[in-house]
CSV table of C-alpha atoms in Angstrom, one decimal:
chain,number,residue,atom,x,y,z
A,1016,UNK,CA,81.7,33.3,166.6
A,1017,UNK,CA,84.6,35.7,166.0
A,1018,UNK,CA,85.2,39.1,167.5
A,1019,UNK,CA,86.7,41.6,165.0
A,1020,UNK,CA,87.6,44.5,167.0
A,1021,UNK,CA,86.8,48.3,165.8
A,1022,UNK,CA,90.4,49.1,165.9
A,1023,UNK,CA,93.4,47.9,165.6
A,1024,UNK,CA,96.3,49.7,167.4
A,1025,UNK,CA,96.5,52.6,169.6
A,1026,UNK,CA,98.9,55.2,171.0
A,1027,UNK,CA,99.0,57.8,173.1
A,1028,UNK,CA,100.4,61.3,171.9
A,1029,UNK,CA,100.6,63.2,175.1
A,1030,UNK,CA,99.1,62.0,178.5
A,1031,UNK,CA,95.6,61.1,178.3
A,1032,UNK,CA,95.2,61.4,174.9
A,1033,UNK,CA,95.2,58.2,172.5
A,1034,UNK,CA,94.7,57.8,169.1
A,1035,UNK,CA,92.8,54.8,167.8
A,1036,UNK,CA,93.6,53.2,164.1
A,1037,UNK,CA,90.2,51.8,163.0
A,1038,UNK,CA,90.0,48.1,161.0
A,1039,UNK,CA,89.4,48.4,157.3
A,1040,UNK,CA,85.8,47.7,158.4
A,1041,UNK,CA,85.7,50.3,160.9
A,1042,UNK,CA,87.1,52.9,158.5
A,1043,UNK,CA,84.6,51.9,155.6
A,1044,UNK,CA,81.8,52.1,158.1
A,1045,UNK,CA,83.2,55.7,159.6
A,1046,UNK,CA,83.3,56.7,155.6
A,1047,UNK,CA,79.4,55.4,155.2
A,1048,UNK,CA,78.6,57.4,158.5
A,1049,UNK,CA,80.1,60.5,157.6
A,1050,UNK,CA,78.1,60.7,154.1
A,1051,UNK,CA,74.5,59.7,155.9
A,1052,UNK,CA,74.9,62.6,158.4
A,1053,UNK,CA,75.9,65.2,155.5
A,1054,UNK,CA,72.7,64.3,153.9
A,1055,UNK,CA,70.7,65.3,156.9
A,1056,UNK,CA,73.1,68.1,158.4
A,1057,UNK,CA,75.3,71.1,157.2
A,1058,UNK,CA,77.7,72.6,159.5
A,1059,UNK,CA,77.7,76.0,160.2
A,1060,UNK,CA,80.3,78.4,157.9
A,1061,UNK,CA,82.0,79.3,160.8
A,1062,UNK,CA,83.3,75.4,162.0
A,1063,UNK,CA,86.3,76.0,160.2
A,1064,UNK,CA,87.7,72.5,160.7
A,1065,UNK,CA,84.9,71.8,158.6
A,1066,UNK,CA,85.9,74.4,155.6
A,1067,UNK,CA,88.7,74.6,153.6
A,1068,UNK,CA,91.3,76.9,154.9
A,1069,UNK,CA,91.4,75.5,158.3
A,1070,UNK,CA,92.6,77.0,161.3
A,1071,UNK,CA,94.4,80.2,159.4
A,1072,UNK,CA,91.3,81.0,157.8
A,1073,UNK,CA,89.8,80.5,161.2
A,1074,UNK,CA,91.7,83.0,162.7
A,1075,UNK,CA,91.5,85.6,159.5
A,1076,UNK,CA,88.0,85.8,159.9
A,1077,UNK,CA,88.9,87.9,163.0
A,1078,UNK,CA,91.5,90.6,161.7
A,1079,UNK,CA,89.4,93.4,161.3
A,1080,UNK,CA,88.2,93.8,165.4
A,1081,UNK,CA,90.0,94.9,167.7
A,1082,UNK,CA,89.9,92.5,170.7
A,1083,UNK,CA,89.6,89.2,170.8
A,1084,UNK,CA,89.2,86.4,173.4
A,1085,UNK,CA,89.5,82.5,173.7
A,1086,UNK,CA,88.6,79.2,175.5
A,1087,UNK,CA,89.1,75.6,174.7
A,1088,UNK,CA,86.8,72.7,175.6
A,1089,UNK,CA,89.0,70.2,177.3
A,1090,UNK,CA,88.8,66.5,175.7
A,1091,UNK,CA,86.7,67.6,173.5
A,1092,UNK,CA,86.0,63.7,171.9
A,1093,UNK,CA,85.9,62.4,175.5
A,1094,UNK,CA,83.3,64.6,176.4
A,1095,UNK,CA,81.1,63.1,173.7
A,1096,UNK,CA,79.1,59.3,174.6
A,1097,UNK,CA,76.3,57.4,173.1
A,1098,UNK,CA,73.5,59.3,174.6
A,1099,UNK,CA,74.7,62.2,173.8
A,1100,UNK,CA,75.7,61.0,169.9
A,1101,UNK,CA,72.1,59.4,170.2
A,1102,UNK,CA,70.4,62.2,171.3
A,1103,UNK,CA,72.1,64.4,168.3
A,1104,UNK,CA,71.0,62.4,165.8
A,1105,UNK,CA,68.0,61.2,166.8
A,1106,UNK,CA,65.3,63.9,165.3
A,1107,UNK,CA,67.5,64.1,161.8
A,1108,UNK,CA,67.8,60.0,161.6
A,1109,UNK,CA,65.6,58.3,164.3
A,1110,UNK,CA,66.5,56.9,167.6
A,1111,UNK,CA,67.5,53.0,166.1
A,1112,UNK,CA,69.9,54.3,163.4
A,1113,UNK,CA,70.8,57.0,165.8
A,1114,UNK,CA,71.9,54.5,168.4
A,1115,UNK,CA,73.9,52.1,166.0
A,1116,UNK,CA,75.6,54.9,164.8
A,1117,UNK,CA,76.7,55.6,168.2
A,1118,UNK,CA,77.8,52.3,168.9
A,1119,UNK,CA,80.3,51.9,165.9
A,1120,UNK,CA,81.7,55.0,166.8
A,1121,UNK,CA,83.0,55.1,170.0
A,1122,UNK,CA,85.2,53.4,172.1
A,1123,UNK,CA,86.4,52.3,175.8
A,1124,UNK,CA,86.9,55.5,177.2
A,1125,UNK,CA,90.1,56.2,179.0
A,1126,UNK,CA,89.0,57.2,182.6
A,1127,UNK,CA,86.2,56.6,184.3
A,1128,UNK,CA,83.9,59.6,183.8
A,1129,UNK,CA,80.1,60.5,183.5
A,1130,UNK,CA,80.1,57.8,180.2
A,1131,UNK,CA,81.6,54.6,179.5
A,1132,UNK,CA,82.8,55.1,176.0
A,1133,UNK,CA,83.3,58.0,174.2
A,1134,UNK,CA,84.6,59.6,170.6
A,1135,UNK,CA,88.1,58.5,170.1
A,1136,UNK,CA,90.6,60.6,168.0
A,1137,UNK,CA,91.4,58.8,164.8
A,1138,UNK,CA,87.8,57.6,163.3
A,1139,UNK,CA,87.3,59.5,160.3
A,1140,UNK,CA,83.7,60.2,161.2
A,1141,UNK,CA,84.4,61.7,165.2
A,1142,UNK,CA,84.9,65.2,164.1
A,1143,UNK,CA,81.4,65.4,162.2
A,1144,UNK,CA,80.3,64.0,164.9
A,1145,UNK,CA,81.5,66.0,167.5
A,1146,UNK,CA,80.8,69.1,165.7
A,1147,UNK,CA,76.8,67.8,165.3
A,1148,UNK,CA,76.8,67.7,169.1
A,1149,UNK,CA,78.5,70.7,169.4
A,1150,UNK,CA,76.3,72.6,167.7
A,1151,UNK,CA,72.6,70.2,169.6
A,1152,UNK,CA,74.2,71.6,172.5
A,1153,UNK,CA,73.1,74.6,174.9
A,1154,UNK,CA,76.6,76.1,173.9
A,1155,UNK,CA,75.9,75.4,170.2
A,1156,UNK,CA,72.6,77.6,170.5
A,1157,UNK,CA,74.3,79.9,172.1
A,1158,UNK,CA,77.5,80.3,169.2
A,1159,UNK,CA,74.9,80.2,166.6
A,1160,UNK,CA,73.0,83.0,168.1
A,1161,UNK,CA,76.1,84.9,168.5
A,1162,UNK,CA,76.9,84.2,164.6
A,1163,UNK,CA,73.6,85.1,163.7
A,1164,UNK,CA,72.5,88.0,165.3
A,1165,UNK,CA,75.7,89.6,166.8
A,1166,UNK,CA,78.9,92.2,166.3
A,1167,UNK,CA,81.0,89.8,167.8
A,1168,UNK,CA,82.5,87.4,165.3
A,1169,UNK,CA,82.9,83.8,166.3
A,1170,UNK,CA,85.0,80.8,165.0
A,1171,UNK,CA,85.0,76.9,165.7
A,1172,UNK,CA,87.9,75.0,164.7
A,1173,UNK,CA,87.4,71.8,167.0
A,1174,UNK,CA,87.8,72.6,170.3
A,1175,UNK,CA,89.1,76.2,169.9
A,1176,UNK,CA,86.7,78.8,170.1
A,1177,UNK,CA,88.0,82.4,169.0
A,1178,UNK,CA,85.8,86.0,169.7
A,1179,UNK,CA,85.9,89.2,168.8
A,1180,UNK,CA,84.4,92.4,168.0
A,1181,UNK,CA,85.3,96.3,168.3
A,1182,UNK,CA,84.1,96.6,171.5
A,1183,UNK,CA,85.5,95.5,175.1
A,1184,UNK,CA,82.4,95.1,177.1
A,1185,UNK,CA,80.9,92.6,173.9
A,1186,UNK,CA,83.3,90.5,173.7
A,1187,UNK,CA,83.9,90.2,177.5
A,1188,UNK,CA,80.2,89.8,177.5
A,1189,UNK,CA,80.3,86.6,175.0
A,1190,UNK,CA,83.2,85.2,176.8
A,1191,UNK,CA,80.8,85.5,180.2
A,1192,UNK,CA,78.1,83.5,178.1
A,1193,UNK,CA,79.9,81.0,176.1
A,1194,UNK,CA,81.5,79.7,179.6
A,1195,UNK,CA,78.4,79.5,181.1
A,1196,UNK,CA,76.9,77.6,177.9
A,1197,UNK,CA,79.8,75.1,178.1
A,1198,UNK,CA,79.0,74.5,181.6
A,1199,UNK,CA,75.1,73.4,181.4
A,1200,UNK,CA,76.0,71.3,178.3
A,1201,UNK,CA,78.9,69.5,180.5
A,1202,UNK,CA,81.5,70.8,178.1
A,1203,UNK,CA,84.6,70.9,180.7
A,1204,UNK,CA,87.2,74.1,179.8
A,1205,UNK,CA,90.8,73.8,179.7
A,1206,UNK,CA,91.6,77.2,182.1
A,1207,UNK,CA,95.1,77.1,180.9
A,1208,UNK,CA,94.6,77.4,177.4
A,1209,UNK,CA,91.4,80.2,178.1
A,1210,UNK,CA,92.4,83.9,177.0
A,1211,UNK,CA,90.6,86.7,178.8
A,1212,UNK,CA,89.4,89.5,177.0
A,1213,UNK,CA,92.5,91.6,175.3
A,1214,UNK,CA,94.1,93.5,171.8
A,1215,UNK,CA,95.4,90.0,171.2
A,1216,UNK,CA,95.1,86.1,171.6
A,1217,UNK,CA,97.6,83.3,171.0
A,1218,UNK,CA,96.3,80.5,169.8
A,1219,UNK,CA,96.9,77.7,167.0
A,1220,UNK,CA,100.9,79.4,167.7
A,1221,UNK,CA,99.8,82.1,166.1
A,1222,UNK,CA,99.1,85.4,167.4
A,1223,UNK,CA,96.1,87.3,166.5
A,1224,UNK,CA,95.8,91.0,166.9
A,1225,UNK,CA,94.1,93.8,164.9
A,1226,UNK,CA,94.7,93.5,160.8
A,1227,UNK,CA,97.9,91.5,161.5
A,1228,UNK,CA,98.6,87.6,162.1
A,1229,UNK,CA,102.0,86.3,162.8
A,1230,UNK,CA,103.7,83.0,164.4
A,1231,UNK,CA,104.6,83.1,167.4
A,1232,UNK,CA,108.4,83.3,168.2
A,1233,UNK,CA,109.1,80.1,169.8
A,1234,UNK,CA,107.1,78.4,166.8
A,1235,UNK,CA,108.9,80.0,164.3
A,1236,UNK,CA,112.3,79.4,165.9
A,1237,UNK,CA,111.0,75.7,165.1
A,1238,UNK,CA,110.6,76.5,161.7
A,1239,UNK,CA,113.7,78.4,161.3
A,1240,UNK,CA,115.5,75.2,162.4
A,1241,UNK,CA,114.0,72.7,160.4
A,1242,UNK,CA,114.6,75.3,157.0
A,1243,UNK,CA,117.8,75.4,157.7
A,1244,UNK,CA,118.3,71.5,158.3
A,1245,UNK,CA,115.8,70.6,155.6
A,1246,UNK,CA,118.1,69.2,152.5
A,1247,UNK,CA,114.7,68.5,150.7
A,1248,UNK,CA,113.3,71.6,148.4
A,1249,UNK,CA,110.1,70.1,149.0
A,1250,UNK,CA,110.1,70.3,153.2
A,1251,UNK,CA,111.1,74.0,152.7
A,1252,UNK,CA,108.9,74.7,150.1
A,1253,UNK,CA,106.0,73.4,152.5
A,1254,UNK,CA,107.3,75.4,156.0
A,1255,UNK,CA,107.5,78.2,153.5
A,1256,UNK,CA,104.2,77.7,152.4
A,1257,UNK,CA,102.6,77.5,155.7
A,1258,UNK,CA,104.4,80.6,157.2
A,1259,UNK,CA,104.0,82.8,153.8
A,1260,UNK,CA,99.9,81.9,154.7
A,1261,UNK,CA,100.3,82.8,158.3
A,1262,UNK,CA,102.5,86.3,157.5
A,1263,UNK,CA,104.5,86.8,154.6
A,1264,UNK,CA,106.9,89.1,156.3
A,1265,UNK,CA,108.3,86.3,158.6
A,1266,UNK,CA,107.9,84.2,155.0
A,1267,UNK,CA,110.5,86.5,153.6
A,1268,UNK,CA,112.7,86.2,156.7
A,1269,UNK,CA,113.0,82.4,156.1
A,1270,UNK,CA,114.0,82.4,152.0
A,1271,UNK,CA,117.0,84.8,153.1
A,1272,UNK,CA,118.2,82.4,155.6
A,1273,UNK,CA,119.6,80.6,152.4
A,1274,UNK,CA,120.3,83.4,150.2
């Protein structure tokens, strides 16, 4: 007997954090996954990764308040085994097809933590399935409360979580919460990438502050460089693209570069 394995080369794109390429199989059964859990779940309209849009509309959603906050769960995929996969799934599809979904869709994982395998980045189906555990989660009940019944505006996109609101003390007040959610449902925080409670937040390179969105200067720098390097009408036409949906001001500044 044969053993195919689920995927068939990895890398790693910054320290700790690999990328699998799943087998033809794999990828089939990752597509098959993905459509059985949309019949039985619908993702909130504020997981953004989810939407069309993305992270910019992510981070629109917020332009009207006046101070904003952020925090980002550290491996995010990592944090996600088969009992937890199991245990999201189970009430919408049963514990036996709960479990085998678990099973395709994880892998070795890459330390030795609280789990032996985990989500890994490059299955078509991990970031359904992340976001369904997300949301089973203590800190899922708590962002959906917050969406529900609340001033303060929250988006998802991954493991980025943006707040805001009009008011200091409710936003601060969510931040207080949503830490202590991710805590209890052993979702680990990067406290680098977390943004206290101000008039703006960085995040995505992109800074966010009341009606206005723009990149970030060392980001645009980038994109300054590769527009004027880019012989391709295509490459420019795409940075331009991106930018001119971010702030068109800065849009503007790029197209007179070659004027």
């Amino acid at each position: 007997m044969s053993f195919e394995p689920s995927w068939i080369h990895k890398f790693e794109v910054k320290k700790g954090a690999w990328v699998f390429v799943p087998s033809q199989k794999t990828r089939d059964e990752g597509l098959r996954i993905v459509q059985r859990i949309k019949k039985v779940w619908s993702p909130p309209d504020n997981f953004y990764h989810l939407r069309l849009g993305g992270h910019i509309q992510a981070l629109k959603s917020h332009e009207n308040d006046l101070f904003f906050a952020s925090i980002d769960i550290s491996d995010f995929f990592g944090s996600i085994g088969r009992s937890r996969i199991t245990r999201a799934l189970k009430t919408k599809l049963g514990y036996k097809d709960s479990r085998e979904i678990a099973l395709l869709s994880t892998v070795k994982h890459h330390t030795a933590k609280q789990h032996s395998h985990s989500l890994p980045f490059g299955y078509v189906q991990s970031p359904l399935i992340a976001s369904l555990c997300l949301y089973e989660s203590k800190l899922g009940a708590v962002l959906a409360e917050y969406h529900k019944h609340s001033a303060i505006n929250v988006s998802i996109y991954m493991d980025d979580i943006v707040m805001s609101g009009s008011s200091y003390a409710e936003v601060f007040d969510c931040l207080t919460s949503l830490k202590n959610a991710a805590e209890r449902s052993k979702f680990p925080l990067n406290a680098e990438k977390e943004s206290g409670v101000s008039d703006c937040v960085i995040a995505f390179n992109i800074k966010l502050s009341h009606q206005n969105l723009e990149v970030t200067p060392k980001r645009f720098a980038k994109f300054m460089k590769a527009y004027i390097d880019s012989h391709s009408g295509f490459e420019r036409k795409g940075i331009l693209g991106y930018v001119g949906s971010v702030n068109s001001h800065q849009a503007r500044k790029l197209e007179r570069l070659t004027l």
